[in-house]
Amino acid sequence: PGSQIDREARKRGTSVYLVDKVIPMLPEQLSNGVCSLVPGEDRLAFSVFLTFNAAGTMVARRFARSKIRSSHRFTYEQVQEVIDGTEAASNVGTKEVRDLILKLHKLAQRLRRNRFNRFALDISSPEMEIEVDNNGMMTGVHPSVHTTSHELVEEAMVIANEAVAIEVSNYQVPFISRYHEQPSEEKISELAVALVSLGLEPGNLMEQGNITKPLKETCGTTLEYYVSMLVLKSMKRAEYSVDNAGHYGLSKKFYSHFTSPIRRYPDLVMHRELAALLSGRKANVPGREELSAVAVSSTELEFRAEQASRDLIEIKKYRFLEQQIDDGKPLEYEAVVVSVVEFGVFVELPELQVGGLIHISQISNRFARYNPRESYSTAKGASVEAGNKLRVRVSGVDFVERKIDFTFLGT
């Protein structure tokens, strides 16, 4: 603490992940070297030992500074082969290691079910990864793969973060929690109106159990993407705070960030605090004011990093669509209607995760009448309203205003 490296890490707050590069929080010699696990090499670590019963309830926990030597490093694809029991699984590690993977998978799925039984949110919004050429120009997109091997790692991290938060809270000292507040009444009201307009009956959305209902009811339907987007937009951002008020999205009473000290400064602070407490150096724990300052700055720096990443991706998407216009070969996309207004229809393209407008001039010859229910109707009774799927292609891109215009091709 207080070293030049620490001051710089605090100043950065987090690693920044851009499309084709990473700006690390810590020097590469640390982040990719002595602080990263390498099979067959000794590494200093902070280990979390957790014991669970058959129901997936944590019954014991222990934390210790440790020296470990990992025996294998697997890709998500390799672990998935083991979980799926494919022929290729026999080439993944030893039988002992494969058995451990299967046990961990079983536990992870139990932990996952327990979270959702407590009404943790499961918002199905697959991230799209953009593909770029050697010049950094976007050439296409593909959905990021998310399998049970990813869930295995996620659940391990979530339960470790929770265990650390519980442990530190027992010492009655301030610490940096990862706080996610429930949506505001205003956002809940807006969400309820939108869901009812789709024919859903969400009930009292201030009750967390009800806010998960529309997600389950529309899973696998044509409304899944739109409803997931509505719920996601109603949520508040998670942030860092010294006031532990739980994590709404994960449905956790105690939660912190501990598992990524290489790329998040609050995790690094949590490591130091836990180490001080376990070694009887409670007096070395930073005060509430200092931790609060770290929490505030880390929240701001995280937002800045995420915004930089989103902005760069958005710019590349805009250029990708603009290039289609320049080449005279705009592609056809499926679009989801987000809202209908007097001058047109706002849509979102799930494939690109980018939005824009179909102007009234593009659709007036088909859907000529705008009504108070925010839908366009024809004399034949057909309509375009929020949640509908349309076929579109790009017709204009405005970089300055960050606007995209689409041509309506049909329903």
Short mmCIF file of C-alpha atoms in Angstrom, two decimals:
data_model
loop_
_atom_site.label_atom_id
_atom_site.label_comp_id
_atom_site.label_asym_id
_atom_site.label_seq_id
_atom_site.Cartn_x
_atom_site.Cartn_y
_atom_site.Cartn_z
CA PRO A 1 0.00 0.00 0.00
CA GLY A 2 1.21 3.49 -0.82
CA SER A 3 3.82 2.35 -3.34
CA GLN A 4 4.07 3.88 -6.80
CA ILE A 5 2.44 0.77 -8.28
CA ASP A 6 -0.39 0.97 -5.75
CA ARG A 7 -0.96 4.67 -6.40
CA GLU A 8 -1.14 4.05 -10.14
CA ALA A 9 -3.49 1.09 -9.65
CA ARG A 10 -5.80 3.21 -7.51
CA LYS A 11 -5.66 5.96 -10.12
CA ARG A 12 -6.72 3.51 -12.84
CA GLY A 13 -9.21 1.62 -10.67
CA THR A 14 -9.69 -1.17 -13.18
CA SER A 15 -8.30 -2.74 -16.31
CA VAL A 16 -9.90 -1.37 -19.46
CA TYR A 17 -11.05 -3.91 -22.05
CA LEU A 18 -11.30 -2.50 -25.55
CA VAL A 19 -12.12 -4.34 -28.77
CA ASP A 20 -8.58 -5.28 -29.70
CA LYS A 21 -6.49 -4.37 -26.67
CA VAL A 22 -6.39 -4.33 -22.88
CA ILE A 23 -5.09 -1.47 -20.75
CA PRO A 24 -4.12 -3.29 -17.53
CA MET A 25 -4.51 -1.88 -14.04
CA LEU A 26 -1.22 -3.44 -12.94
CA PRO A 27 2.07 -3.71 -14.87
CA GLU A 28 2.17 -6.63 -17.28
CA GLN A 29 4.99 -8.26 -15.31
CA LEU A 30 2.49 -8.66 -12.47
CA SER A 31 -0.82 -9.15 -14.28
CA ASN A 32 0.48 -11.70 -16.77
CA GLY A 33 3.48 -12.87 -14.75
CA VAL A 34 3.93 -13.50 -11.05
CA CYS A 35 0.25 -12.87 -10.25
CA SER A 36 -1.07 -15.33 -12.83
CA LEU A 37 -1.31 -19.08 -12.34
CA VAL A 38 1.02 -21.12 -14.54
CA PRO A 39 0.82 -24.93 -14.57
CA GLY A 40 3.80 -26.50 -12.87
CA GLU A 41 5.02 -23.27 -11.26
CA ASP A 42 4.65 -22.07 -7.67
CA ARG A 43 2.51 -19.00 -7.10
CA LEU A 44 1.57 -17.09 -3.97
CA ALA A 45 -2.20 -16.91 -3.55
CA PHE A 46 -5.05 -16.11 -1.19
CA SER A 47 -7.15 -19.26 -0.92
CA VAL A 48 -10.81 -19.53 0.02
CA PHE A 49 -11.77 -22.94 1.46
CA LEU A 50 -15.53 -23.53 1.51
CA THR A 51 -17.54 -26.55 2.65
CA PHE A 52 -21.09 -27.23 1.46
CA ASN A 53 -23.76 -29.72 2.42
CA ALA A 54 -25.80 -31.71 -0.10
CA ALA A 55 -28.30 -28.86 -0.45
CA GLY A 56 -25.56 -26.47 -1.56
CA THR A 57 -25.56 -24.50 1.69
CA MET A 58 -22.21 -23.17 2.88
CA VAL A 59 -21.53 -24.77 6.28
CA ALA A 60 -17.89 -23.79 6.83
CA ARG A 61 -15.36 -21.33 5.46
CA ARG A 62 -11.65 -20.72 5.88
CA PHE A 63 -9.22 -18.29 4.33
CA ALA A 64 -5.45 -18.48 4.14
CA ARG A 65 -2.38 -17.09 2.45
CA SER A 66 -1.07 -19.96 0.39
CA LYS A 67 1.45 -21.19 -2.11
CA ILE A 68 -0.05 -23.27 -4.87
CA ARG A 69 1.17 -25.09 -7.95
CA SER A 70 -1.59 -25.64 -10.49
CA SER A 71 -1.35 -28.83 -12.49
CA HIS A 72 -3.51 -27.90 -15.49
CA ARG A 73 -4.88 -24.93 -17.38
CA PHE A 74 -8.03 -25.66 -19.37
CA THR A 75 -10.11 -23.70 -21.83
CA TYR A 76 -13.86 -23.36 -21.32
CA GLU A 77 -14.32 -25.63 -24.33
CA GLN A 78 -12.21 -28.39 -22.75
CA VAL A 79 -14.12 -28.23 -19.46
CA GLN A 80 -17.39 -28.32 -21.40
CA GLU A 81 -16.24 -31.52 -23.11
CA VAL A 82 -15.83 -33.10 -19.67
CA ILE A 83 -19.21 -31.85 -18.47
CA ASP A 84 -20.91 -33.13 -21.63
CA GLY A 85 -19.08 -36.46 -21.47
CA THR A 86 -17.95 -36.36 -25.09
CA GLU A 87 -15.32 -38.61 -26.63
CA ALA A 88 -12.84 -35.74 -26.55
CA ALA A 89 -13.21 -35.53 -22.75
CA SER A 90 -10.73 -38.38 -22.27
CA ASN A 91 -7.99 -36.07 -23.57
CA VAL A 92 -8.68 -33.45 -20.89
CA GLY A 93 -6.35 -33.93 -17.92
CA THR A 94 -6.35 -37.03 -15.77
CA LYS A 95 -9.37 -39.02 -14.60
CA GLU A 96 -8.91 -37.56 -11.12
CA VAL A 97 -9.06 -34.03 -12.52
CA ARG A 98 -12.08 -34.83 -14.70
CA ASP A 99 -13.89 -36.24 -11.66
CA LEU A 100 -13.15 -33.02 -9.75
CA ILE A 101 -14.53 -30.96 -12.64
CA LEU A 102 -17.76 -32.96 -12.60
CA LYS A 103 -18.11 -32.55 -8.83
CA LEU A 104 -17.54 -28.82 -9.11
CA HIS A 105 -20.05 -28.62 -11.96
CA LYS A 106 -22.67 -30.39 -9.84
CA LEU A 107 -22.05 -27.98 -6.96
CA ALA A 108 -22.12 -24.94 -9.25
CA GLN A 109 -25.50 -25.93 -10.67
CA ARG A 110 -26.86 -26.45 -7.15
CA LEU A 111 -25.60 -22.99 -6.11
CA ARG A 112 -27.10 -21.51 -9.25
CA ARG A 113 -30.51 -23.06 -8.59
CA ASN A 114 -30.38 -21.81 -5.01
CA ARG A 115 -29.76 -18.25 -6.20
CA PHE A 116 -32.64 -18.32 -8.65
CA ASN A 117 -34.89 -19.85 -6.01
CA ARG A 118 -34.15 -16.70 -4.00
CA PHE A 119 -35.25 -14.69 -7.07
CA ALA A 120 -31.82 -13.67 -8.35
CA LEU A 121 -32.18 -12.15 -11.80
CA ASP A 122 -31.41 -14.24 -14.87
CA ILE A 123 -31.55 -11.70 -17.66
CA SER A 124 -31.03 -13.43 -20.98
CA SER A 125 -29.18 -10.85 -23.05
CA PRO A 126 -26.35 -12.56 -24.94
CA GLU A 127 -23.38 -10.32 -25.58
CA MET A 128 -22.27 -9.92 -29.17
CA GLU A 129 -18.55 -9.98 -29.87
CA ILE A 130 -17.45 -7.95 -32.86
CA GLU A 131 -14.91 -9.23 -35.36
CA VAL A 132 -12.24 -6.86 -36.68
CA ASP A 133 -9.59 -7.06 -39.38
CA ASN A 134 -5.92 -6.12 -39.12
CA ASN A 135 -6.84 -2.46 -39.55
CA GLY A 136 -9.29 -2.55 -36.66
CA MET A 137 -12.30 -2.32 -38.97
CA MET A 138 -15.36 -4.31 -37.97
CA THR A 139 -16.12 -7.20 -40.34
CA GLY A 140 -18.95 -8.94 -38.50
CA VAL A 141 -20.35 -10.13 -35.19
CA HIS A 142 -20.98 -13.37 -33.38
CA PRO A 143 -22.75 -14.14 -30.10
CA SER A 144 -20.41 -14.79 -27.20
CA VAL A 145 -20.52 -18.42 -26.14
CA HIS A 146 -21.93 -18.99 -22.67
CA THR A 147 -22.08 -22.59 -21.46
CA THR A 148 -22.25 -24.45 -18.16
CA SER A 149 -18.44 -24.31 -18.01
CA HIS A 150 -18.75 -20.53 -17.78
CA GLU A 151 -21.44 -20.92 -15.12
CA LEU A 152 -19.05 -23.12 -13.12
CA VAL A 153 -16.49 -20.32 -12.91
CA GLU A 154 -19.16 -17.67 -12.29
CA GLU A 155 -20.70 -19.52 -9.36
CA ALA A 156 -17.29 -20.18 -7.82
CA MET A 157 -16.47 -16.47 -7.98
CA VAL A 158 -19.86 -15.36 -6.68
CA ILE A 159 -19.77 -17.67 -3.66
CA ALA A 160 -16.16 -16.72 -2.87
CA ASN A 161 -17.04 -13.01 -3.02
CA GLU A 162 -20.01 -13.61 -0.74
CA ALA A 163 -17.98 -15.67 1.74
CA VAL A 164 -15.34 -12.94 2.05
CA ALA A 165 -17.99 -10.27 2.62
CA ILE A 166 -19.62 -12.37 5.37
CA GLU A 167 -16.26 -13.03 7.01
CA VAL A 168 -15.11 -9.41 7.05
CA SER A 169 -18.51 -8.15 8.23
CA ASN A 170 -18.21 -10.38 11.30
CA TYR A 171 -15.24 -8.29 12.44
CA GLN A 172 -17.49 -5.23 12.66
CA VAL A 173 -15.18 -3.13 10.49
CA PRO A 174 -15.99 -1.06 7.40
CA PHE A 175 -15.29 -2.68 4.04
CA ILE A 176 -16.00 -2.04 0.38
CA SER A 177 -19.13 -3.91 -0.62
CA ARG A 178 -20.48 -4.43 -4.10
CA TYR A 179 -23.87 -2.80 -3.78
CA HIS A 180 -26.78 -3.22 -6.18
CA GLU A 181 -29.92 -1.33 -5.22
CA GLN A 182 -33.41 -2.38 -6.26
CA PRO A 183 -35.02 -0.34 -9.06
CA SER A 184 -36.72 2.94 -8.22
CA GLU A 185 -40.51 3.10 -7.96
CA GLU A 186 -40.56 5.25 -11.09
CA LYS A 187 -38.63 2.65 -13.13
CA ILE A 188 -40.77 -0.15 -11.72
CA SER A 189 -43.93 1.73 -12.71
CA GLU A 190 -42.63 2.27 -16.26
CA LEU A 191 -41.67 -1.41 -16.51
CA ALA A 192 -45.09 -2.52 -15.29
CA VAL A 193 -46.87 -0.38 -17.91
CA ALA A 194 -44.65 -1.79 -20.67
CA LEU A 195 -45.19 -5.39 -19.57
CA VAL A 196 -48.96 -4.99 -19.28
CA SER A 197 -49.05 -3.52 -22.79
CA LEU A 198 -47.52 -6.81 -23.98
CA GLY A 199 -50.34 -8.77 -22.37
CA LEU A 200 -48.31 -9.88 -19.34
CA GLU A 201 -49.51 -9.75 -15.73
CA PRO A 202 -46.38 -8.98 -13.69
CA GLY A 203 -48.09 -8.20 -10.38
CA ASN A 204 -46.31 -6.03 -7.80
CA LEU A 205 -42.84 -5.60 -9.29
CA MET A 206 -41.48 -4.15 -6.05
CA GLU A 207 -41.47 -7.77 -4.91
CA GLN A 208 -38.35 -9.33 -6.39
CA GLY A 209 -40.09 -12.63 -7.05
CA ASN A 210 -42.47 -10.89 -9.43
CA ILE A 211 -39.79 -9.12 -11.45
CA THR A 212 -38.39 -12.51 -12.48
CA LYS A 213 -41.80 -13.78 -13.67
CA PRO A 214 -41.90 -12.01 -17.06
CA LEU A 215 -38.37 -13.22 -17.76
CA LYS A 216 -39.45 -16.82 -17.19
CA GLU A 217 -42.77 -16.45 -19.01
CA THR A 218 -41.20 -15.07 -22.18
CA CYS A 219 -38.10 -17.29 -22.21
CA GLY A 220 -37.88 -18.94 -25.63
CA THR A 221 -40.62 -16.74 -27.14
CA THR A 222 -40.48 -13.89 -29.65
CA LEU A 223 -40.74 -11.45 -26.73
CA GLU A 224 -37.71 -12.79 -24.85
CA TYR A 225 -35.19 -10.24 -26.15
CA TYR A 226 -37.53 -7.27 -25.74
CA VAL A 227 -38.64 -8.18 -22.20
CA SER A 228 -35.05 -8.86 -21.13
CA MET A 229 -34.11 -5.44 -22.48
CA LEU A 230 -37.00 -3.78 -20.61
CA VAL A 231 -36.04 -5.39 -17.30
CA LEU A 232 -32.35 -4.62 -17.79
CA LYS A 233 -33.05 -0.95 -18.51
CA SER A 234 -35.12 -0.68 -15.32
CA MET A 235 -32.15 -1.76 -13.20
CA LYS A 236 -29.78 0.56 -11.38
CA ARG A 237 -26.04 0.23 -11.86
CA ALA A 238 -24.12 -1.79 -9.30
CA GLU A 239 -21.56 0.29 -7.42
CA TYR A 240 -19.03 0.15 -4.62
CA SER A 241 -20.03 1.36 -1.16
CA VAL A 242 -19.00 1.09 2.48
CA ASP A 243 -22.67 0.73 3.36
CA ASN A 244 -23.38 -2.96 2.92
CA ALA A 245 -26.95 -3.13 1.65
CA GLY A 246 -26.72 -6.32 -0.37
CA HIS A 247 -26.83 -7.13 -4.05
CA TYR A 248 -30.31 -7.05 -5.58
CA GLY A 249 -29.47 -8.77 -8.86
CA LEU A 250 -27.62 -11.66 -7.23
CA SER A 251 -30.04 -11.80 -4.30
CA LYS A 252 -27.19 -11.65 -1.78
CA LYS A 253 -27.34 -9.97 1.64
CA PHE A 254 -23.55 -9.70 1.79
CA TYR A 255 -21.41 -9.24 -1.29
CA SER A 256 -18.00 -7.86 -2.15
CA HIS A 257 -15.44 -8.07 -4.93
CA PHE A 258 -12.45 -10.23 -4.02
CA THR A 259 -11.70 -12.63 -6.88
CA SER A 260 -10.01 -10.26 -9.36
CA PRO A 261 -7.27 -8.25 -7.59
CA ILE A 262 -5.25 -8.11 -10.80
CA ARG A 263 -7.88 -6.10 -12.67
CA ARG A 264 -10.04 -4.37 -10.00
CA TYR A 265 -8.68 -2.13 -7.27
CA PRO A 266 -11.51 -2.80 -4.73
CA ASP A 267 -10.58 -6.50 -4.86
CA LEU A 268 -6.98 -5.62 -4.04
CA VAL A 269 -8.13 -3.52 -1.07
CA MET A 270 -10.32 -6.40 0.11
CA HIS A 271 -7.35 -8.79 -0.04
CA ARG A 272 -5.32 -6.48 2.19
CA GLU A 273 -8.16 -6.00 4.64
CA LEU A 274 -8.88 -9.71 4.99
CA ALA A 275 -5.16 -10.46 5.41
CA ALA A 276 -4.90 -7.86 8.18
CA LEU A 277 -7.93 -9.23 10.01
CA LEU A 278 -6.81 -12.86 9.79
CA SER A 279 -3.38 -11.97 11.17
CA GLY A 280 -4.79 -10.02 14.10
CA ARG A 281 -3.88 -6.60 12.69
CA LYS A 282 -7.33 -5.07 12.93
CA ALA A 283 -5.76 -1.67 13.56
CA ASN A 284 -4.31 -1.78 10.03
CA VAL A 285 -7.73 -1.86 8.42
CA PRO A 286 -8.38 1.45 6.61
CA GLY A 287 -10.99 3.73 8.13
CA ARG A 288 -14.48 4.28 6.78
CA GLU A 289 -13.59 7.63 5.22
CA GLU A 290 -10.62 6.24 3.28
CA LEU A 291 -12.55 3.17 2.09
CA SER A 292 -15.47 5.37 1.07
CA ALA A 293 -13.14 7.47 -1.07
CA VAL A 294 -11.84 4.32 -2.77
CA ALA A 295 -15.40 3.08 -3.31
CA VAL A 296 -16.51 6.35 -4.90
CA SER A 297 -13.48 6.66 -7.18
CA SER A 298 -13.62 2.98 -8.17
CA THR A 299 -17.29 3.29 -9.11
CA GLU A 300 -16.53 6.32 -11.28
CA LEU A 301 -13.48 4.69 -12.89
CA GLU A 302 -15.41 1.50 -13.61
CA PHE A 303 -18.13 3.51 -15.33
CA ARG A 304 -15.54 5.43 -17.35
CA ALA A 305 -13.83 2.20 -18.46
CA GLU A 306 -17.13 0.58 -19.46
CA GLN A 307 -18.21 3.72 -21.29
CA ALA A 308 -14.94 3.84 -23.24
CA SER A 309 -15.39 0.21 -24.25
CA ARG A 310 -19.02 0.76 -25.29
CA ASP A 311 -18.22 3.95 -27.20
CA LEU A 312 -15.47 2.28 -29.22
CA ILE A 313 -17.70 -0.69 -30.04
CA GLU A 314 -20.52 1.66 -31.05
CA ILE A 315 -18.22 3.65 -33.35
CA LYS A 316 -17.05 0.46 -35.05
CA LYS A 317 -20.66 -0.67 -35.51
CA TYR A 318 -21.58 2.69 -37.04
CA ARG A 319 -18.65 2.46 -39.44
CA PHE A 320 -19.63 -1.13 -40.27
CA LEU A 321 -23.15 -0.04 -41.22
CA GLU A 322 -21.90 3.04 -43.05
CA GLN A 323 -19.59 0.86 -45.12
CA GLN A 324 -22.59 -1.22 -46.18
CA ILE A 325 -24.22 1.95 -47.53
CA ASP A 326 -21.02 3.07 -49.28
CA ASP A 327 -20.68 -0.34 -50.92
CA GLY A 328 -24.30 -0.25 -52.00
CA LYS A 329 -24.90 -3.57 -50.30
CA PRO A 330 -26.79 -2.96 -47.04
CA LEU A 331 -27.59 -6.21 -45.26
CA GLU A 332 -31.03 -7.22 -44.05
CA TYR A 333 -31.51 -7.49 -40.27
CA GLU A 334 -34.21 -8.56 -37.89
CA ALA A 335 -35.24 -5.65 -35.66
CA VAL A 336 -37.30 -5.49 -32.48
CA VAL A 337 -39.64 -2.53 -32.03
CA VAL A 338 -38.66 -0.61 -28.89
CA SER A 339 -41.17 2.22 -29.10
CA VAL A 340 -43.59 3.81 -31.54
CA VAL A 341 -43.89 7.59 -31.79
CA GLU A 342 -45.71 9.99 -34.07
CA PHE A 343 -42.74 10.42 -36.42
CA GLY A 344 -41.69 6.79 -36.67
CA VAL A 345 -40.63 3.57 -35.00
CA PHE A 346 -37.54 3.09 -32.84
CA VAL A 347 -36.01 -0.36 -33.21
CA GLU A 348 -33.15 -2.41 -31.78
CA LEU A 349 -31.14 -4.93 -33.80
CA PRO A 350 -30.43 -7.93 -31.53
CA GLU A 351 -27.72 -9.22 -33.86
CA LEU A 352 -25.71 -5.98 -33.66
CA GLN A 353 -27.16 -4.66 -30.39
CA VAL A 354 -27.57 -1.23 -31.89
CA GLY A 355 -30.68 0.90 -32.25
CA GLY A 356 -32.15 3.40 -34.66
CA LEU A 357 -35.26 4.86 -36.28
CA ILE A 358 -37.58 3.85 -39.07
CA HIS A 359 -38.98 7.23 -40.10
CA ILE A 360 -42.71 7.67 -40.76
CA SER A 361 -41.86 8.36 -44.40
CA GLN A 362 -40.58 4.79 -44.68
CA ILE A 363 -43.77 3.19 -43.44
CA SER A 364 -46.61 5.62 -44.12
CA ASN A 365 -47.69 3.77 -47.26
CA ARG A 366 -48.31 0.64 -45.17
CA PHE A 367 -49.06 1.75 -41.61
CA ALA A 368 -50.69 5.12 -41.97
CA ARG A 369 -52.55 5.72 -38.73
CA TYR A 370 -50.94 6.48 -35.37
CA ASN A 371 -53.09 5.84 -32.31
CA PRO A 372 -52.78 6.64 -28.58
CA ARG A 373 -51.75 3.05 -27.82
CA GLU A 374 -48.47 3.85 -29.56
CA SER A 375 -48.91 1.62 -32.59
CA TYR A 376 -49.31 2.09 -36.29
CA SER A 377 -52.37 0.44 -37.81
CA THR A 378 -53.68 -0.26 -41.26
CA ALA A 379 -57.27 -0.58 -42.40
CA LYS A 380 -56.79 -4.33 -42.44
CA GLY A 381 -56.05 -4.35 -38.73
CA ALA A 382 -52.34 -5.15 -38.91
CA SER A 383 -50.21 -3.18 -36.47
CA VAL A 384 -46.68 -2.40 -35.45
CA GLU A 385 -46.14 -2.05 -31.73
CA ALA A 386 -43.47 -2.49 -29.07
CA GLY A 387 -42.04 -5.99 -29.06
CA ASN A 388 -42.87 -6.74 -32.71
CA LYS A 389 -40.16 -8.04 -35.03
CA LEU A 390 -39.53 -6.33 -38.36
CA ARG A 391 -37.12 -6.70 -41.27
CA VAL A 392 -34.92 -3.67 -41.94
CA ARG A 393 -31.74 -2.49 -43.61
CA VAL A 394 -29.63 0.57 -42.84
CA SER A 395 -30.26 3.71 -44.89
CA GLY A 396 -28.33 6.39 -43.03
CA VAL A 397 -25.65 6.85 -40.34
CA ASP A 398 -24.95 10.11 -38.49
CA PHE A 399 -21.73 9.91 -36.46
CA VAL A 400 -22.10 13.38 -34.95
CA GLU A 401 -25.62 12.85 -33.62
CA ARG A 402 -25.06 9.11 -33.04
CA LYS A 403 -28.18 8.26 -35.02
CA ILE A 404 -29.02 5.45 -37.43
CA ASP A 405 -31.90 5.38 -39.90
CA PHE A 406 -33.37 2.15 -41.19
CA THR A 407 -35.51 1.22 -44.17
CA PHE A 408 -38.58 -0.85 -43.37
CA LEU A 409 -38.71 -4.04 -45.46
CA GLY A 410 -41.68 -5.78 -43.88
CA THR A 411 -42.87 -7.81 -40.93
#
